[in-house]
Tab-separated table of C-alpha atoms in Angstrom:
chain	number	residue	atom	x	y	z
A	187	MET	CA	130.705	71.382	-28.907
A	188	SER	CA	133.313	68.733	-29.690
A	189	ASP	CA	133.938	66.613	-32.766
A	190	ASN	CA	134.528	63.500	-30.671
A	191	LEU	CA	132.294	63.757	-27.611
A	192	PRO	CA	128.542	64.172	-27.240
A	193	GLU	CA	127.636	67.321	-25.304
A	194	GLU	CA	126.093	65.346	-22.441
A	195	LEU	CA	129.311	63.371	-21.934
A	196	LEU	CA	131.447	66.498	-22.149
A	197	ILE	CA	129.326	68.167	-19.456
A	198	GLU	CA	129.610	65.069	-17.270
A	199	ILE	CA	133.402	65.225	-17.574
A	200	LEU	CA	133.831	68.963	-17.117
A	201	THR	CA	131.627	69.179	-14.027
A	202	ARG	CA	134.210	67.002	-12.265
A	203	VAL	CA	137.078	69.369	-13.086
A	204	PRO	CA	138.412	71.893	-10.490
A	205	VAL	CA	137.653	75.574	-10.955
A	206	LYS	CA	141.167	76.684	-11.905
A	207	SER	CA	141.267	74.221	-14.796
A	208	LEU	CA	137.776	75.196	-15.944
A	209	ILE	CA	138.787	78.856	-16.122
A	210	CYS	CA	141.652	77.858	-18.417
A	211	PHE	CA	139.305	75.689	-20.507
A	212	THR	CA	137.148	78.713	-21.354
A	213	LEU	CA	139.961	79.727	-23.717
A	214	VAL	CA	139.606	76.554	-25.792
A	215	SER	CA	136.713	77.879	-27.898
A	216	LYS	CA	133.648	80.095	-27.812
A	217	ALA	CA	131.527	76.993	-27.372
A	218	TRP	CA	133.448	75.880	-24.284
A	219	TYR	CA	133.331	79.407	-22.874
A	220	GLY	CA	129.568	79.532	-23.367
A	221	LEU	CA	129.136	76.142	-21.715
A	222	ILE	CA	131.344	76.741	-18.658
A	223	THR	CA	129.907	80.207	-17.949
A	224	SER	CA	126.287	79.099	-18.334
A	225	PRO	CA	124.132	79.187	-15.157
A	226	ASN	CA	123.100	75.545	-15.605
A	227	PHE	CA	126.714	74.362	-15.788
A	228	ILE	CA	127.721	76.471	-12.769
A	229	THR	CA	124.869	74.992	-10.725
A	230	THR	CA	125.671	71.437	-11.838
A	231	HIS	CA	129.354	71.895	-10.997
A	232	LEU	CA	128.435	73.191	-7.520
A	233	THR	CA	126.194	70.173	-6.974
A	234	LYS	CA	129.077	67.859	-7.894
A	235	ILE	CA	131.302	69.583	-5.326
A	236	HIS	CA	128.724	68.930	-2.611
A	237	THR	CA	127.800	65.374	-3.574
A	238	GLU	CA	130.939	63.846	-5.074
A	239	LYS	CA	134.660	63.989	-4.432
A	240	ILE	CA	136.225	65.999	-7.253
A	241	PRO	CA	139.836	64.917	-7.916
A	242	ASN	CA	142.538	67.427	-6.987
A	243	ASN	CA	139.959	69.522	-5.115
A	244	PRO	CA	141.157	69.361	-1.478
A	245	SER	CA	139.421	70.661	1.619
A	246	LEU	CA	140.227	74.345	2.058
A	247	LEU	CA	140.098	77.024	4.724
A	248	LEU	CA	139.767	80.771	4.211
A	249	ILE	CA	141.853	82.856	6.629
A	250	ARG	CA	141.506	86.632	6.879
A	251	ARG	CA	143.672	88.878	9.048
A	252	TYR	CA	144.472	92.580	9.265
A	253	THR	CA	148.045	93.732	9.865
A	254	LYS	CA	148.645	97.221	11.183
A	255	ASP	CA	152.201	97.555	9.892
A	256	ASP	CA	151.055	97.639	6.265
A	257	LYS	CA	147.415	98.532	7.058
A	258	LYS	CA	146.126	95.750	4.832
A	259	GLU	CA	143.658	92.902	4.943
A	260	HIS	CA	145.258	89.611	3.995
A	261	TYR	CA	143.139	86.754	2.651
A	262	THR	CA	144.743	83.334	2.232
A	263	ILE	CA	143.504	79.915	1.201
A	264	ASN	CA	145.016	77.056	3.200
A	265	ARG	CA	144.735	73.334	2.575
A	266	ASP	CA	143.011	71.524	5.431
A	267	ASP	CA	144.710	68.157	5.072
A	268	GLU	CA	143.985	65.479	7.643
A	269	GLU	CA	147.666	64.467	7.802
A	270	ASP	CA	148.659	67.915	9.052
A	271	GLY	CA	147.275	67.277	12.556
A	272	HIS	CA	149.525	67.268	15.613
A	273	GLU	CA	149.139	63.540	16.052
A	274	ASN	CA	150.557	63.018	12.566
A	275	GLY	CA	153.526	65.314	12.901
A	276	GLY	CA	151.916	68.258	11.218
A	277	GLY	CA	153.728	70.842	13.302
A	278	ASN	CA	156.708	73.016	12.471
A	279	GLY	CA	154.537	75.531	10.650
A	280	GLN	CA	153.497	73.125	7.905
A	281	PHE	CA	149.950	74.445	7.901
A	282	ALA	CA	150.983	78.060	7.371
A	283	LYS	CA	153.348	77.046	4.570
A	284	LYS	CA	150.460	75.539	2.572
A	285	SER	CA	148.771	78.833	1.855
A	286	VAL	CA	148.056	80.978	-1.177
A	287	GLU	CA	147.404	84.709	-0.698
A	288	LEU	CA	144.472	86.158	-2.605
A	289	ASP	CA	144.390	89.506	-4.342
A	290	PHE	CA	141.923	91.534	-2.276
A	291	PRO	CA	140.522	94.287	-4.513
A	292	PHE	CA	138.591	96.358	-1.935
A	293	LYS	CA	139.513	98.981	0.634
A	294	SER	CA	137.724	99.427	3.949
A	295	LEU	CA	137.099	102.874	5.373
A	296	ILE	CA	137.940	101.774	8.917
A	297	GLY	CA	140.726	99.214	8.566
A	298	TYR	CA	139.051	95.938	7.614
A	299	PHE	CA	135.653	94.676	6.526
A	300	ARG	CA	133.296	92.649	8.634
A	301	ILE	CA	132.975	89.229	7.021
A	302	VAL	CA	129.266	88.533	7.422
A	303	GLY	CA	129.655	84.949	6.227
A	304	THR	CA	130.703	82.645	3.413
A	305	CYS	CA	128.587	80.303	1.300
A	306	ASN	CA	129.444	78.230	-1.787
A	307	GLY	CA	132.634	80.160	-2.471
A	308	LEU	CA	131.038	83.596	-1.974
A	309	ILE	CA	132.300	85.922	0.754
A	310	CYS	CA	129.860	88.550	2.071
A	311	LEU	CA	131.585	91.780	3.157
A	312	SER	CA	130.217	94.778	5.053
A	313	ASP	CA	132.026	98.013	5.947
A	314	ASP	CA	130.004	98.738	9.080
A	315	LEU	CA	131.632	101.939	10.397
A	316	PHE	CA	129.610	102.105	13.645
A	317	GLY	CA	126.334	101.389	11.901
A	318	THR	CA	126.816	103.601	8.841
A	319	THR	CA	124.700	102.148	6.038
A	320	LYS	CA	126.812	101.048	3.087
A	321	PRO	CA	126.257	98.559	0.256
A	322	ILE	CA	127.135	94.889	0.721
A	323	ILE	CA	129.788	93.143	-1.390
A	324	LEU	CA	129.452	89.520	-2.523
A	325	TRP	CA	132.894	88.376	-3.708
A	326	ASN	CA	134.104	85.124	-5.256
A	327	PRO	CA	137.917	85.222	-5.203
A	328	SER	CA	138.174	81.982	-7.189
A	329	VAL	CA	136.788	83.635	-10.339
A	330	ARG	CA	137.663	87.232	-9.321
A	331	LYS	CA	134.090	88.408	-9.654
A	332	SER	CA	132.013	90.507	-7.274
A	333	VAL	CA	128.575	92.066	-6.975
A	334	THR	CA	127.863	95.131	-4.851
A	335	SER	CA	124.314	95.595	-3.614
A	336	PRO	CA	122.366	98.844	-3.770
A	337	ALA	CA	122.326	100.809	-0.529
A	338	PRO	CA	119.863	99.338	2.003
A	339	THR	CA	116.461	101.016	2.164
A	340	ILE	CA	115.752	100.957	5.910
A	341	ASN	CA	117.610	103.957	7.303
A	342	PRO	CA	115.816	105.331	10.367
A	343	PRO	CA	117.027	108.422	12.234
A	344	LEU	CA	119.917	107.768	14.568
A	345	PRO	CA	120.392	106.067	16.921
A	346	TYR	CA	119.775	102.573	15.542
A	347	MET	CA	121.736	99.398	14.962
A	348	PHE	CA	121.556	96.585	12.425
A	349	VAL	CA	122.572	92.955	12.089
A	350	LEU	CA	123.323	91.073	8.869
A	351	GLY	CA	123.056	87.451	7.820
A	352	PHE	CA	124.204	85.693	4.650
A	353	GLY	CA	123.417	82.366	3.018
A	354	ALA	CA	121.564	80.675	0.169
A	355	ASP	CA	118.151	79.135	-0.301
A	356	SER	CA	117.535	75.705	-1.839
A	357	SER	CA	117.509	77.178	-5.360
A	358	GLN	CA	121.011	78.608	-4.747
A	359	ASP	CA	119.775	82.185	-4.695
A	360	TYR	CA	122.148	84.077	-2.411
A	361	LYS	CA	120.533	86.347	0.150
A	362	VAL	CA	121.518	88.950	2.731
A	363	VAL	CA	119.040	89.591	5.529
A	364	ARG	CA	119.279	92.890	7.414
A	365	ILE	CA	117.604	93.368	10.798
A	366	VAL	CA	117.329	96.998	11.938
A	367	TYR	CA	116.670	97.816	15.592
A	368	HIS	CA	115.461	101.295	16.551
A	369	ARG	CA	116.841	102.511	19.845
A	370	ASP	CA	114.837	103.936	22.729
A	371	GLY	CA	117.517	106.050	24.364
A	372	GLN	CA	121.176	104.998	24.272
A	373	PHE	CA	120.986	101.262	24.884
A	374	ASP	CA	117.389	99.954	24.820
A	375	PHE	CA	115.992	98.497	21.595
A	376	LEU	CA	112.438	98.749	20.331
A	377	LEU	CA	110.714	95.540	19.270
A	378	PRO	CA	109.956	94.297	16.730
A	379	PRO	CA	112.795	95.423	14.457
A	380	GLU	CA	112.413	96.164	10.757
A	381	VAL	CA	113.733	93.579	8.288
A	382	GLU	CA	114.773	93.686	4.649
A	383	VAL	CA	116.281	91.062	2.334
A	384	TYR	CA	118.615	91.450	-0.635
A	385	SER	CA	118.694	88.555	-3.096
A	386	LEU	CA	121.282	88.178	-5.833
A	387	SER	CA	118.690	87.018	-8.366
A	388	MET	CA	116.461	90.086	-7.897
A	389	GLY	CA	119.217	92.623	-7.312
A	390	PHE	CA	117.382	94.857	-4.841
A	391	TRP	CA	116.294	95.086	-1.208
A	392	ARG	CA	112.708	94.258	-0.247
A	393	ARG	CA	111.066	94.619	3.133
A	394	LEU	CA	109.492	91.819	5.147
A	395	ILE	CA	106.359	92.530	7.170
A	396	ASN	CA	104.956	90.898	10.313
A	397	VAL	CA	108.296	89.297	11.158
A	398	GLY	CA	107.327	88.702	14.794
A	399	ILE	CA	110.815	89.047	16.297
A	400	LYS	CA	110.592	89.359	20.081
A	401	VAL	CA	114.279	89.170	20.936
A	402	CYS	CA	117.387	91.336	20.537
A	403	ILE	CA	120.775	90.501	19.075
A	404	ALA	CA	123.893	91.678	20.919
A	405	ASP	CA	125.133	94.947	19.449
A	406	PHE	CA	128.640	95.296	17.913
A	407	LEU	CA	129.706	91.740	18.757
A	408	TRP	CA	127.248	89.754	16.637
A	409	SER	CA	128.312	86.850	14.461
A	410	GLN	CA	126.342	84.400	12.327
A	411	ALA	CA	126.285	80.693	11.487
A	412	PHE	CA	124.694	79.343	8.303
A	413	VAL	CA	123.497	75.786	8.922
A	414	ASN	CA	120.685	73.659	7.490
A	415	GLY	CA	119.494	76.368	5.105
A	416	ALA	CA	119.148	78.990	7.831
A	417	VAL	CA	121.286	81.768	9.246
A	418	HIS	CA	121.584	82.002	13.036
A	419	TRP	CA	122.594	84.609	15.622
A	420	ILE	CA	122.953	84.675	19.406
A	421	ALA	CA	120.001	86.636	20.833
A	422	TYR	CA	118.452	87.459	24.195
A	423	HIS	CA	115.149	88.424	25.781
A	424	PRO	CA	115.458	92.024	27.016
A	425	ARG	CA	114.339	93.267	30.388
A	426	ARG	CA	112.385	96.498	30.236
A	427	SER	CA	113.144	97.633	33.774
A	428	ASP	CA	115.267	96.652	36.745
A	429	ASN	CA	112.138	95.150	38.336
A	430	ASP	CA	111.208	93.123	35.283
A	431	SER	CA	110.950	89.469	36.307
A	432	GLY	CA	109.708	88.259	32.941
A	433	SER	CA	111.442	86.115	30.383
A	434	PHE	CA	115.196	86.609	30.401
A	435	GLY	CA	117.995	84.599	28.887
A	436	SER	CA	120.030	83.821	25.818
A	437	LEU	CA	118.882	81.816	22.827
A	438	ILE	CA	119.453	81.473	19.077
A	439	LEU	CA	117.437	83.393	16.508
A	440	GLY	CA	117.243	81.703	13.117
A	441	PHE	CA	116.111	82.870	9.679
A	442	ASP	CA	115.121	80.252	7.104
A	443	MET	CA	116.365	81.285	3.671
A	444	ASP	CA	113.627	79.403	1.800
A	445	ASN	CA	110.420	80.566	3.486
A	446	GLU	CA	111.989	83.748	4.960
A	447	VAL	CA	110.586	83.322	8.443
A	448	PHE	CA	112.280	83.631	11.826
A	449	ASN	CA	112.348	80.992	14.530
A	450	GLU	CA	113.876	80.587	17.977
A	451	ILE	CA	116.159	77.742	19.030
A	452	MET	CA	116.571	77.141	22.744
A	453	LEU	CA	120.015	76.731	24.261
A	454	PRO	CA	120.922	74.244	27.009
A	455	ASP	CA	120.594	75.624	30.513
A	456	ASP	CA	124.327	76.220	30.932
A	457	LEU	CA	124.225	78.582	27.945
A	458	ALA	CA	120.701	79.994	28.247
A	459	HIS	CA	121.527	81.594	31.608
A	460	GLU	CA	124.707	83.171	30.262
A	461	LEU	CA	124.910	86.732	28.953
A	462	ALA	CA	124.676	86.854	25.174
A	463	THR	CA	127.882	88.901	25.066
A	464	ASN	CA	129.732	85.877	26.504
A	465	LEU	CA	128.502	83.569	23.720
A	466	PHE	CA	129.793	83.195	20.181
A	467	ILE	CA	127.970	81.228	17.494
A	468	SER	CA	129.883	79.130	14.968
A	469	VAL	CA	129.820	75.920	12.915
A	470	TYR	CA	131.610	72.757	14.030
A	471	LYS	CA	131.826	69.880	11.522
A	472	GLY	CA	128.581	71.018	9.897
A	473	SER	CA	126.680	71.421	13.163
A	474	LEU	CA	125.475	74.541	14.928
A	475	ALA	CA	127.994	75.374	17.655
A	476	VAL	CA	128.253	77.878	20.503
A	477	ILE	CA	131.402	78.906	22.363
A	478	LYS	CA	130.924	80.087	25.928
A	479	TYR	CA	133.546	82.448	27.298
A	480	PRO	CA	134.221	83.221	30.968
A	481	ARG	CA	132.993	86.504	32.381
A	482	TRP	CA	135.505	89.280	31.963
A	483	GLU	CA	136.331	89.383	35.644
A	484	ASP	CA	137.173	85.668	35.600
A	485	ASN	CA	140.021	83.730	34.103
A	486	GLY	CA	139.725	80.117	33.167
A	487	SER	CA	138.422	78.251	30.167
A	488	CYS	CA	135.932	78.570	27.358
A	489	SER	CA	133.643	75.669	26.487
A	490	VAL	CA	132.597	74.473	23.033
A	491	TRP	CA	129.060	73.147	22.532
A	492	ALA	CA	127.407	71.626	19.452
A	493	MET	CA	123.819	70.760	18.491
A	494	GLU	CA	124.549	67.311	17.080
A	495	GLU	CA	121.052	66.885	15.598
A	496	TYR	CA	119.699	70.115	14.161
A	497	GLY	CA	116.570	71.384	15.899
A	498	VAL	CA	116.697	68.784	18.694
A	499	TRP	CA	117.278	70.520	22.030
A	500	GLU	CA	118.344	67.297	23.732
A	501	SER	CA	121.234	66.902	21.289
A	502	TRP	CA	123.165	69.876	22.675
A	503	THR	CA	126.502	68.502	23.885
A	504	GLN	CA	129.524	70.093	25.499
A	505	LEU	CA	132.414	68.840	23.403
A	506	TYR	CA	135.340	70.123	25.470
A	507	ALA	CA	136.778	73.101	27.321
A	508	ILE	CA	139.862	75.112	26.363
A	509	ASP	CA	142.066	76.566	29.078
A	510	LEU	CA	142.732	80.161	28.090
A	511	VAL	CA	146.391	80.213	29.053
A	512	GLN	CA	149.495	81.762	27.519
A	513	GLY	CA	147.498	84.714	26.229
A	514	MET	CA	144.912	82.680	24.303
A	515	GLU	CA	141.825	84.850	23.905
A	516	LYS	CA	139.345	83.904	21.201
A	517	VAL	CA	138.340	80.786	19.224
A	518	VAL	CA	138.189	81.770	15.557
A	519	GLY	CA	137.659	78.491	13.705
A	520	PHE	CA	137.953	74.717	13.486
A	521	ARG	CA	139.871	72.309	11.301
A	522	LYS	CA	138.411	69.188	9.737
A	523	ASN	CA	140.426	67.030	12.138
A	524	GLY	CA	138.977	68.854	15.173
A	525	ASP	CA	141.926	71.137	15.941
A	526	VAL	CA	140.939	74.658	17.010
A	527	PHE	CA	142.312	78.000	15.829
A	528	VAL	CA	142.736	80.412	18.738
A	529	ALA	CA	143.772	84.067	18.513
A	530	LYS	CA	146.159	85.361	21.176
A	531	GLU	CA	146.382	88.719	22.886
A	532	SER	CA	149.824	89.055	21.300
A	533	LYS	CA	148.123	89.223	17.858
A	534	GLY	CA	149.218	85.724	16.887
A	535	LEU	CA	147.298	82.614	15.851
A	536	VAL	CA	147.802	79.214	17.470
A	537	LEU	CA	146.445	75.757	16.736
A	538	TYR	CA	145.042	73.872	19.732
A	539	ASN	CA	144.464	70.122	19.938
A	540	PRO	CA	141.527	69.485	22.321
A	541	LYS	CA	142.531	65.829	22.775
A	542	THR	CA	146.084	66.467	23.965
A	543	GLY	CA	145.986	70.128	25.005
A	544	PHE	CA	148.996	70.733	22.762
A	545	THR	CA	149.306	74.148	21.096
A	546	GLU	CA	151.320	75.161	18.046
A	547	ASP	CA	152.260	78.721	17.158
A	548	LEU	CA	151.412	79.071	13.464
A	549	GLY	CA	153.487	82.167	12.798
A	550	ILE	CA	150.396	83.964	11.451
A	551	TRP	CA	149.975	87.496	12.798
A	552	GLY	CA	147.193	90.045	12.768
A	553	SER	CA	144.818	92.126	14.857
A	554	THR	CA	143.041	89.732	17.231
A	555	ARG	CA	139.519	90.772	16.224
A	556	SER	CA	140.359	90.665	12.519
A	557	PHE	CA	140.941	86.902	12.353
A	558	TYR	CA	138.290	85.017	10.421
A	559	ILE	CA	138.605	81.324	9.544
A	560	TYR	CA	136.005	79.222	7.796
A	561	ASN	CA	135.649	76.283	5.421
A	562	PHE	CA	135.952	77.407	1.819
A	563	GLU	CA	135.045	75.973	-1.578
A	564	GLU	CA	136.375	77.027	-4.961
A	565	THR	CA	133.270	77.443	-7.126
A	566	LEU	CA	132.137	79.114	-10.343
A	567	VAL	CA	129.424	81.208	-8.672
A	568	LEU	CA	129.285	84.683	-10.317
A	569	PHE	CA	131.518	83.484	-13.192
A	570	GLU	CA	128.798	84.282	-15.735
A	571	ARG	CA	128.491	87.868	-14.494
A	572	GLN	CA	130.378	91.043	-15.152
A	573	ASN	CA	131.670	92.676	-11.985
A	574	ALA	CA	128.457	94.468	-10.976
A	575	VAL	CA	128.517	97.489	-8.719
A	576	VAL	CA	126.183	100.283	-7.797
A	577	GLU	CA	126.930	103.804	-8.935
A	578	GLU	CA	128.712	104.588	-5.663
A	579	GLU	CA	131.401	101.975	-6.362
A	580	GLU	CA	134.274	104.450	-6.487
A	581	GLU	CA	133.099	106.138	-3.308
A	582	PHE	CA	132.826	102.757	-1.601
A	583	GLY	CA	136.093	101.499	-2.997
A	584	ASP	CA	138.564	104.201	-1.986
A	585	GLY	CA	136.677	106.496	0.374
A	586	ARG	CA	137.443	109.788	-1.440
A	587	ALA	CA	133.824	110.929	-1.698
A	588	PHE	CA	133.237	109.801	1.875
A	589	GLN	CA	136.155	111.906	3.042
A	590	GLU	CA	134.708	114.985	1.390
A	591	ASN	CA	131.732	114.637	3.713
A	592	GLY	CA	133.856	114.481	6.828
A	593	GLY	CA	134.903	110.837	6.710
A	594	ILE	CA	138.328	109.267	6.927
A	595	ASP	CA	140.837	110.043	4.195
A	596	LEU	CA	142.614	106.816	3.360
A	597	ASP	CA	145.142	108.559	1.103
A	598	GLU	CA	146.424	111.007	3.716
A	599	GLU	CA	147.236	110.957	7.416
A	600	PRO	CA	147.248	107.156	7.816
A	601	SER	CA	148.259	107.470	11.438
A	602	ARG	CA	144.987	109.252	12.206
A	603	ASN	CA	143.054	106.440	10.508
A	604	GLU	CA	144.943	103.921	12.640
A	605	ASP	CA	144.088	105.815	15.810
A	606	TYR	CA	140.437	105.821	14.779
A	607	PHE	CA	140.560	102.099	14.141
A	608	ASP	CA	142.153	101.416	17.532
A	609	ALA	CA	139.451	103.568	19.132
A	610	GLN	CA	136.767	101.417	17.502
A	611	GLU	CA	138.099	98.287	19.209
A	612	THR	CA	138.423	100.109	22.537
A	613	ILE	CA	134.840	101.420	22.402
A	614	THR	CA	133.510	97.990	21.377
A	615	ASP	CA	135.284	96.357	24.317
A	616	GLY	CA	133.977	99.061	26.637
A	617	LEU	CA	130.374	98.600	25.547
A	618	ALA	CA	130.613	94.843	25.996
A	619	ASN	CA	132.028	95.342	29.479
A	620	PHE	CA	129.211	97.804	30.224
A	621	TYR	CA	126.630	95.096	29.557
A	622	ILE	CA	128.513	92.319	31.315
A	623	SER	CA	129.066	94.369	34.446
A	624	GLY	CA	125.307	94.768	34.760
A	625	GLN	CA	125.243	98.523	34.214
A	626	GLY	CA	123.566	98.179	30.832
A	627	ARG	CA	119.955	97.030	30.659
A	628	TYR	CA	120.225	93.577	29.127
């Protein structure tokens, strides 16, 4: 391995080296390449990232946005330095200047991908297209490697809807869980749903039986939060008729990645009695968080809540409220120092300081719903693999085969694609309003 260093000492040194340097080191020799791309080394390096401070490996944020002028998804990595906060003079666009744009090698059929979640440097992408079943992409931009799943196996007759979750179990096997709800008519869901799980180690989807889910997840608007080894969604108890006086309210549905079972987490009363479509689940400083938005007919503020001790109902705490003024519309992420990223109706991104109420326009633009911001780690996950895709890769990548079957042609008539994409957002907003206004059975 080296004429001067024992292998054990070399491994101890290299596992403390940032990813970019390790990629360069694979060119030193075949022996170094074999070491750095080995599964054991990749796992050890990931453990070091989580347990020790690696030099020159700063805290990072992933930012995704879609811009309609060039019809592209833009992915950037930004440093999340403590000294960039408002209280330390970190304004004047300094945050936006500390960014590196990633080469995004995929093309969505509808404008931009849904980011299901991120975990250990992997980004899970889904091209939903109003529930159309497509493979899932797991992408590590740090090593420019990706894996595309086979097509899911649960595909009931329309209408139906599905929800996805992404995370890792304690052995660092990366999993995607897919929950499929059959519809009874246009809006009612049948319980329990069907569930299948894709794991990176096995490479295929497998069905779970006797899942015991008794709640629904809000259609179209779902999001996830991966905390404490489990993925979580906002859910609700459905009413089966207008006269139904049974259990009703919002809660959190969780899925443990290790034992692959579902559980329910109760929300505090102020959130449990709110419509699920007014709640957004997130992660705040490592804790499960929920953002409560005002009803559509109201103006005012949104409130940010966190479960400070996981699984303890009494630990739910309202951290602060954000006045939705000057066109501020949606919380999309948090910085390490507590500042909040908020998307505006004008398609811009601002940084909000909850202590002072000060806002800073970041000069970052994109479609409001396209913004995604989350903590990011540069890791070697997937580095040992060839870029693995199913046989439909070309169809999934550029949409040509899809267009032959009546889909959207991304090579021609881009204005029509843009109109379709705008219609998607309009329909999604309309459906949410349908539920909130009380017309939908919720």
